[in-house]
C-alpha cells in the first residue's frame, strides 16, 4: 500500500480485524529456509485496541511452530518467544520505548541457540533456546486487532 512515510513510499500492512484476540496472522516468505540469519525490518504499529505491534517469525516449521521476536507498542516491550503447537512461551521480555505511529527498526540475529535482538540500532537483549534447531521459513507476524505496517525487510544468511 502507499505510505509516504515508508522508505520507498510503499509498505505491507496487516489491517484485517481478527475476531479472536489470539489471532496470529503470518506473511510467510516461502522461498527461504534458513537456520542462521540476520533479519532486519522496519515496522510501525498504526492501530489496534487490544494489540499494537508486530514482529518476525524465524525457523518457522508451520504456522504453529516457530520463534518470534516482536515489539508491543501498548506495553512498551520487545519480546522473544517460542511458539510450539500454537502455544506461545515467553523466553525474554524487556521494556523498550516502542511508540505507536512511528517507524522502528527491529533486528534479530539468529545463530544456533543465540538470538541477539536490537531495536532502532540499539541492543535490547540476547536470548537463548535450543528447541527449534533446524532451518525454517521467515515470516512477518502480527497479533489480534493490530494494524501494522512493514517496510525495508532484509534477510542475510549467516554461516
mmCIF file of C-alpha atoms in Angstrom, residues 48-108:
data_model
loop_
_atom_site.group_PDB
_atom_site.id
_atom_site.type_symbol
_atom_site.label_atom_id
_atom_site.label_comp_id
_atom_site.label_asym_id
_atom_site.label_seq_id
_atom_site.Cartn_x
_atom_site.Cartn_y
_atom_site.Cartn_z
ATOM 1 C CA UNK A 48 -5.453 -1.690 17.440
ATOM 2 C CA UNK A 49 -7.450 -1.626 20.668
ATOM 3 C CA UNK A 50 -6.195 -4.807 22.338
ATOM 4 C CA UNK A 51 -2.882 -5.171 20.445
ATOM 5 C CA UNK A 52 -0.463 -2.822 18.678
ATOM 6 C CA UNK A 53 2.688 -4.214 17.224
ATOM 7 C CA UNK A 54 4.245 -6.916 15.166
ATOM 8 C CA UNK A 55 7.422 -8.777 14.561
ATOM 9 C CA UNK A 56 9.235 -11.513 12.719
ATOM 10 C CA UNK A 57 8.906 -15.292 12.974
ATOM 11 C CA UNK A 58 12.096 -17.285 12.363
ATOM 12 C CA UNK A 59 12.765 -21.010 11.906
ATOM 13 C CA UNK A 60 9.075 -21.367 11.123
ATOM 14 C CA UNK A 61 8.240 -25.038 10.594
ATOM 15 C CA UNK A 62 4.485 -24.445 10.466
ATOM 16 C CA UNK A 63 2.087 -21.654 11.496
ATOM 17 C CA UNK A 64 2.046 -23.412 14.884
ATOM 18 C CA UNK A 65 5.818 -23.822 15.444
ATOM 19 C CA UNK A 66 8.417 -21.004 15.286
ATOM 20 C CA UNK A 67 10.477 -18.466 17.204
ATOM 21 C CA UNK A 68 9.059 -14.964 17.451
ATOM 22 C CA UNK A 69 10.685 -11.591 18.047
ATOM 23 C CA UNK A 70 8.069 -8.873 18.464
ATOM 24 C CA UNK A 71 7.595 -5.300 19.599
ATOM 25 C CA UNK A 72 4.490 -4.284 21.516
ATOM 26 C CA UNK A 73 3.566 -0.583 21.455
ATOM 27 C CA UNK A 74 0.752 -0.866 24.032
ATOM 28 C CA UNK A 75 3.015 -2.474 26.624
ATOM 29 C CA UNK A 76 6.286 -0.780 25.565
ATOM 30 C CA UNK A 77 8.241 -4.026 25.305
ATOM 31 C CA UNK A 78 10.269 -6.193 22.972
ATOM 32 C CA UNK A 79 9.802 -9.949 23.400
ATOM 33 C CA UNK A 80 11.385 -13.211 22.286
ATOM 34 C CA UNK A 81 9.108 -16.259 22.409
ATOM 35 C CA UNK A 82 8.853 -19.819 21.195
ATOM 36 C CA UNK A 83 5.552 -20.906 19.666
ATOM 37 C CA UNK A 84 5.068 -24.665 19.916
ATOM 38 C CA UNK A 85 1.852 -26.405 18.859
ATOM 39 C CA UNK A 86 0.277 -22.930 18.704
ATOM 40 C CA UNK A 87 1.071 -22.076 22.338
ATOM 41 C CA UNK A 88 3.446 -19.172 22.975
ATOM 42 C CA UNK A 89 6.100 -19.366 25.698
ATOM 43 C CA UNK A 90 7.984 -16.166 26.502
ATOM 44 C CA UNK A 91 11.761 -16.581 26.738
ATOM 45 C CA UNK A 92 12.833 -12.934 27.205
ATOM 46 C CA UNK A 93 10.872 -9.694 27.613
ATOM 47 C CA UNK A 94 12.428 -6.238 28.014
ATOM 48 C CA UNK A 95 10.858 -2.809 28.481
ATOM 49 C CA UNK A 96 11.581 -0.559 25.499
ATOM 50 C CA UNK A 97 10.421 2.722 24.014
ATOM 51 C CA UNK A 98 8.007 1.483 21.335
ATOM 52 C CA UNK A 99 5.906 4.427 20.162
ATOM 53 C CA UNK A 100 2.736 3.876 18.143
ATOM 54 C CA UNK A 101 2.524 5.575 14.727
ATOM 55 C CA UNK A 102 6.344 5.685 14.465
ATOM 56 C CA UNK A 103 8.658 3.537 12.370
ATOM 57 C CA UNK A 104 11.011 1.270 14.333
ATOM 58 C CA UNK A 105 13.782 -0.987 13.042
ATOM 59 C CA UNK A 106 13.671 -4.451 14.605
ATOM 60 C CA UNK A 107 16.670 -6.727 14.022
ATOM 61 C CA UNK A 108 17.229 -10.324 15.096
#
